mmCIF file of C-alpha atoms in Angstrom:
data_model
loop_
_atom_site.group_PDB
_atom_site.id
_atom_site.type_symbol
_atom_site.label_atom_id
_atom_site.label_comp_id
_atom_site.label_asym_id
_atom_site.label_seq_id
_atom_site.Cartn_x
_atom_site.Cartn_y
_atom_site.Cartn_z
ATOM 1 C CA GLY A 16 45.191 -38.762 30.675
ATOM 2 C CA GLY A 17 48.843 -39.543 31.913
ATOM 3 C CA SER A 18 51.879 -40.373 30.535
ATOM 4 C CA ALA A 19 54.690 -42.699 31.522
ATOM 5 C CA SER A 20 57.273 -40.937 29.051
ATOM 6 C CA CYS A 21 59.455 -39.689 31.622
ATOM 7 C CA LEU A 22 59.833 -43.408 32.931
ATOM 8 C CA TRP A 23 60.701 -44.507 29.464
ATOM 9 C CA ARG A 24 63.370 -41.683 29.187
ATOM 10 C CA ASP A 25 64.906 -42.423 32.302
ATOM 11 C CA LEU A 26 64.836 -46.377 31.373
ATOM 12 C CA SER A 27 66.516 -45.725 27.849
ATOM 13 C CA ARG A 28 69.375 -43.617 29.653
ATOM 14 C CA LEU A 29 69.874 -46.657 32.220
ATOM 15 C CA LEU A 30 69.896 -48.860 29.222
ATOM 16 C CA LEU A 31 72.278 -46.819 27.393
ATOM 17 C CA GLU A 32 74.819 -46.581 30.276
ATOM 18 C CA SER A 33 74.335 -50.407 30.666
ATOM 19 C CA ASN A 34 75.504 -50.669 26.894
ATOM 20 C CA GLN A 35 72.212 -51.711 25.707
ATOM 21 C CA SER A 36 71.433 -49.400 23.070
ATOM 22 C CA ASP A 37 69.403 -51.358 20.964
ATOM 23 C CA ARG A 38 66.837 -51.979 23.829
ATOM 24 C CA ALA A 39 67.428 -48.167 25.026
ATOM 25 C CA ALA A 40 66.005 -47.295 21.380
ATOM 26 C CA GLN A 41 63.281 -49.660 21.788
ATOM 27 C CA VAL A 42 62.285 -48.218 25.073
ATOM 28 C CA ALA A 43 62.672 -44.538 23.685
ATOM 29 C CA ALA A 44 60.137 -45.396 20.750
ATOM 30 C CA ALA A 45 57.582 -45.074 23.523
ATOM 31 C CA ILE A 46 58.891 -41.542 24.630
ATOM 32 C CA ASP A 47 55.798 -39.162 23.625
ATOM 33 C CA GLU A 48 55.843 -36.337 25.738
ATOM 34 C CA PRO A 49 57.353 -32.952 24.265
ATOM 35 C CA LEU A 50 59.622 -32.057 26.976
ATOM 36 C CA ASP A 51 60.971 -35.629 27.360
ATOM 37 C CA ILE A 52 61.705 -35.785 23.552
ATOM 38 C CA ILE A 53 63.697 -32.404 24.081
ATOM 39 C CA ALA A 54 65.521 -34.032 26.669
ATOM 40 C CA LEU A 55 66.484 -36.699 24.579
ATOM 41 C CA ARG A 56 67.615 -34.356 21.928
ATOM 42 C CA SER A 57 69.798 -31.916 24.188
ATOM 43 C CA ASP A 58 71.173 -34.480 26.742
ATOM 44 C CA TRP A 59 74.726 -35.820 25.524
ATOM 45 C CA ARG A 60 73.933 -39.030 27.420
ATOM 46 C CA TYR A 61 71.225 -39.928 24.817
ATOM 47 C CA ARG A 62 73.312 -38.974 21.895
ATOM 48 C CA ALA A 63 73.537 -42.864 20.812
ATOM 49 C CA LEU A 64 69.635 -42.704 20.169
ATOM 50 C CA SER A 65 69.692 -39.612 18.234
ATOM 51 C CA LYS A 66 70.297 -41.935 14.825
ATOM 52 C CA SER A 67 67.701 -44.130 15.810
ATOM 53 C CA HIS A 68 64.467 -44.299 13.653
ATOM 54 C CA MET A 69 62.537 -45.502 16.792
ATOM 55 C CA ALA A 70 62.859 -42.440 18.591
ATOM 56 C CA THR A 71 60.600 -39.669 18.167
ATOM 57 C CA SER A 72 62.432 -36.509 17.409
ATOM 58 C CA ASN A 73 59.876 -34.059 17.003
ATOM 59 C CA PRO A 74 58.714 -32.376 19.980
ATOM 60 C CA LYS A 75 56.163 -30.149 18.221
ATOM 61 C CA GLN A 76 54.179 -32.665 16.436
ATOM 62 C CA ALA A 77 54.195 -34.726 19.938
ATOM 63 C CA ALA A 78 52.816 -31.759 21.546
ATOM 64 C CA HIS A 79 50.025 -31.419 18.728
ATOM 65 C CA ASN A 80 49.346 -35.208 19.022
ATOM 66 C CA ARG A 81 49.336 -34.938 22.957
ATOM 67 C CA ILE A 82 46.696 -32.174 22.537
ATOM 68 C CA GLU A 83 44.549 -34.036 19.986
ATOM 69 C CA ALA A 84 44.419 -37.111 22.427
ATOM 70 C CA LEU A 85 43.316 -34.993 25.448
ATOM 71 C CA GLN A 86 40.694 -33.113 23.171
ATOM 72 C CA GLU A 87 39.499 -36.902 22.300
ATOM 73 C CA LEU A 88 39.611 -37.546 26.074
ATOM 74 C CA VAL A 89 37.541 -34.375 26.813
ATOM 75 C CA ARG A 90 35.016 -35.509 24.363
ATOM 76 C CA LEU A 91 34.760 -38.919 25.736
ATOM 77 C CA ARG A 92 34.446 -37.413 29.594
ATOM 78 C CA PRO A 93 33.144 -34.147 29.347
ATOM 79 C CA ALA A 94 32.591 -34.131 33.187
ATOM 80 C CA SER A 95 36.225 -34.528 33.998
ATOM 81 C CA LEU A 96 37.933 -31.157 35.195
ATOM 82 C CA ARG A 97 41.021 -33.137 35.553
ATOM 83 C CA ILE A 98 41.075 -34.104 32.033
ATOM 84 C CA LEU A 99 40.522 -30.460 30.990
ATOM 85 C CA SER A 100 43.217 -29.350 33.195
ATOM 86 C CA LEU A 101 45.919 -31.596 31.327
ATOM 87 C CA LEU A 102 44.587 -30.317 28.044
ATOM 88 C CA LEU A 103 44.921 -26.803 29.342
ATOM 89 C CA SER A 104 48.430 -27.580 30.366
ATOM 90 C CA ALA A 105 49.360 -29.158 26.970
ATOM 91 C CA MET A 106 48.011 -25.896 25.486
ATOM 92 C CA ILE A 107 49.935 -23.602 27.572
ATOM 93 C CA ASP A 108 52.945 -25.425 27.113
ATOM 94 C CA MET A 109 52.551 -25.029 23.372
ATOM 95 C CA ARG A 110 51.961 -21.150 23.881
ATOM 96 C CA MET A 111 48.422 -21.552 22.637
ATOM 97 C CA ASP A 112 47.337 -19.109 25.578
ATOM 98 C CA ALA A 113 44.390 -17.264 23.944
ATOM 99 C CA ALA A 114 42.964 -20.796 23.125
ATOM 100 C CA ALA A 115 43.643 -22.203 26.605
ATOM 101 C CA LEU A 116 42.187 -18.941 28.096
ATOM 102 C CA TRP A 117 39.216 -19.279 26.204
ATOM 103 C CA LEU A 118 38.675 -22.969 27.138
ATOM 104 C CA ALA A 119 39.102 -21.941 30.846
ATOM 105 C CA GLU A 120 36.398 -19.167 30.458
ATOM 106 C CA ASP A 121 33.994 -21.998 28.709
ATOM 107 C CA ILE A 122 34.224 -23.992 31.924
ATOM 108 C CA ASP A 123 32.957 -21.007 33.825
ATOM 109 C CA ARG A 124 30.424 -20.323 31.265
ATOM 110 C CA ARG A 125 29.247 -23.615 31.882
ATOM 111 C CA LEU A 126 29.387 -23.406 35.493
ATOM 112 C CA GLU A 127 27.238 -20.230 35.353
ATOM 113 C CA SER A 128 24.527 -21.789 33.425
ATOM 114 C CA ALA A 129 24.436 -24.857 35.582
ATOM 115 C CA GLU A 130 21.121 -25.167 38.014
ATOM 116 C CA HIS A 131 20.709 -25.076 41.749
ATOM 117 C CA GLY A 132 24.352 -25.261 42.563
ATOM 118 C CA ALA A 133 25.157 -28.409 40.092
ATOM 119 C CA THR A 134 28.665 -27.932 38.641
ATOM 120 C CA GLY A 135 28.152 -30.464 35.849
ATOM 121 C CA TYR A 136 31.762 -31.616 36.718
ATOM 122 C CA GLU A 137 32.411 -34.861 38.600
ATOM 123 C CA ASP A 138 35.547 -33.754 40.115
ATOM 124 C CA PHE A 139 34.900 -29.931 40.850
ATOM 125 C CA THR A 140 35.822 -29.638 44.288
ATOM 126 C CA THR A 141 39.268 -31.355 43.836
ATOM 127 C CA GLN A 142 40.180 -29.986 40.240
ATOM 128 C CA TYR A 143 38.539 -26.547 39.874
ATOM 129 C CA GLN A 144 41.430 -24.687 41.553
ATOM 130 C CA TRP A 145 43.644 -26.115 39.016
ATOM 131 C CA ILE A 146 41.578 -24.634 36.482
ATOM 132 C CA LEU A 147 42.160 -21.306 37.918
ATOM 133 C CA ASP A 148 45.910 -22.145 38.180
ATOM 134 C CA LYS A 149 45.861 -22.973 34.328
ATOM 135 C CA ARG A 150 44.075 -19.701 33.632
ATOM 136 C CA ALA A 151 46.559 -17.778 35.529
ATOM 137 C CA ARG A 152 49.556 -19.276 33.622
ATOM 138 C CA ALA A 153 47.749 -18.659 30.291
ATOM 139 C CA LEU A 154 47.118 -14.748 31.389
ATOM 140 C CA ARG A 155 50.848 -14.535 32.749
ATOM 141 C CA HIS A 156 51.977 -15.499 29.367
ATOM 142 C CA LEU A 157 49.744 -13.035 27.636
ATOM 143 C CA GLY A 158 51.224 -10.185 29.784
ATOM 144 C CA ARG A 159 48.223 -9.809 32.181
ATOM 145 C CA TYR A 160 49.897 -9.947 35.286
ATOM 146 C CA ASP A 161 47.599 -8.497 37.805
ATOM 147 C CA GLU A 162 44.558 -10.652 36.469
ATOM 148 C CA SER A 163 46.991 -13.831 36.869
ATOM 149 C CA ILE A 164 47.469 -12.647 40.410
ATOM 150 C CA VAL A 165 43.676 -12.642 40.951
ATOM 151 C CA GLN A 166 43.005 -16.374 39.320
ATOM 152 C CA LEU A 167 46.050 -17.560 41.659
ATOM 153 C CA ARG A 168 44.293 -15.895 44.720
ATOM 154 C CA GLN A 169 41.260 -17.487 43.881
ATOM 155 C CA ALA A 170 42.925 -20.903 43.319
ATOM 156 C CA TYR A 171 44.578 -20.371 46.929
ATOM 157 C CA ALA A 172 41.176 -19.700 48.489
ATOM 158 C CA ARG A 173 39.803 -23.015 46.912
ATOM 159 C CA ARG A 174 42.648 -25.231 47.989
ATOM 160 C CA GLY A 175 41.422 -28.444 49.667
ATOM 161 C CA LYS A 176 42.741 -30.440 52.502
ATOM 162 C CA ASN A 177 44.702 -32.245 50.103
ATOM 163 C CA ASP A 178 46.655 -29.482 48.825
ATOM 164 C CA THR A 179 48.392 -27.481 51.855
ATOM 165 C CA VAL A 180 51.099 -25.815 49.880
ATOM 166 C CA SER A 181 50.919 -26.047 46.010
ATOM 167 C CA ALA A 182 48.479 -23.244 45.604
ATOM 168 C CA ALA A 183 50.290 -21.080 48.146
ATOM 169 C CA ILE A 184 53.543 -21.797 46.594
ATOM 170 C CA ASN A 185 52.296 -20.891 43.049
ATOM 171 C CA LEU A 186 50.715 -17.583 44.346
ATOM 172 C CA ALA A 187 53.966 -16.890 46.239
ATOM 173 C CA LYS A 188 56.167 -17.471 43.325
ATOM 174 C CA ALA A 189 54.003 -15.123 40.974
ATOM 175 C CA LEU A 190 54.178 -12.566 43.466
ATOM 176 C CA CYS A 191 57.566 -12.599 43.888
ATOM 177 C CA SER A 192 58.173 -12.495 39.985
ATOM 178 C CA LEU A 193 56.275 -9.090 40.378
ATOM 179 C CA ASP A 194 58.641 -7.700 43.162
ATOM 180 C CA ARG A 195 55.819 -8.264 45.837
ATOM 181 C CA GLY A 196 58.004 -10.225 48.019
ATOM 182 C CA ASP A 197 55.971 -9.354 51.307
ATOM 183 C CA GLU A 198 52.578 -10.299 49.792
ATOM 184 C CA ALA A 199 54.338 -13.675 48.976
ATOM 185 C CA LEU A 200 55.670 -14.247 52.410
ATOM 186 C CA SER A 201 52.203 -13.583 53.822
ATOM 187 C CA VAL A 202 50.665 -16.530 51.754
ATOM 188 C CA LEU A 203 53.279 -19.296 52.618
ATOM 189 C CA PRO A 204 52.694 -21.447 55.271
ATOM 190 C CA GLY A 205 54.449 -20.715 58.449
ATOM 191 C CA ASP A 206 55.896 -23.262 61.073
ATOM 192 C CA GLU A 207 53.528 -24.980 63.003
#
């Protein structure tokens, strides 16, 4: 589900700096992430690639391609919350917030219908907090700030031993954006 797009972007820049524009254009052809394509189009260091027919120049099309590819991965691996989380991120980046929210809620409907504590997801313990985090982003984009904080608090409560700060930082950042700095400070890890 991941992409090496940012690595290809950086390599193409290094090749351009080494006056290897043909090789840079070949590498740039592998760049498929929308934000990396935007970086190519907006950063003057890549201007030599702007006329290359190899480099993708349509970030919106790349985003749609990414969503379609992730939807296919979800179809092939329906028990993976990690892939669903990647799909939610791609949808939210395209401001498909209502659809992303529906998908996140569908995960909860599936969890509610599971029997005897079975989740139906192979990576539930490590990935569900990120589903909550994505739901919070979609809610925030839709102007539903208080509901977003509820989701982030749930993600914070579910954080695992492998995530000691991300959930706290995400919650604190959202609280700060709502001018609730004292609450934000209370969730950040202290000196230990």
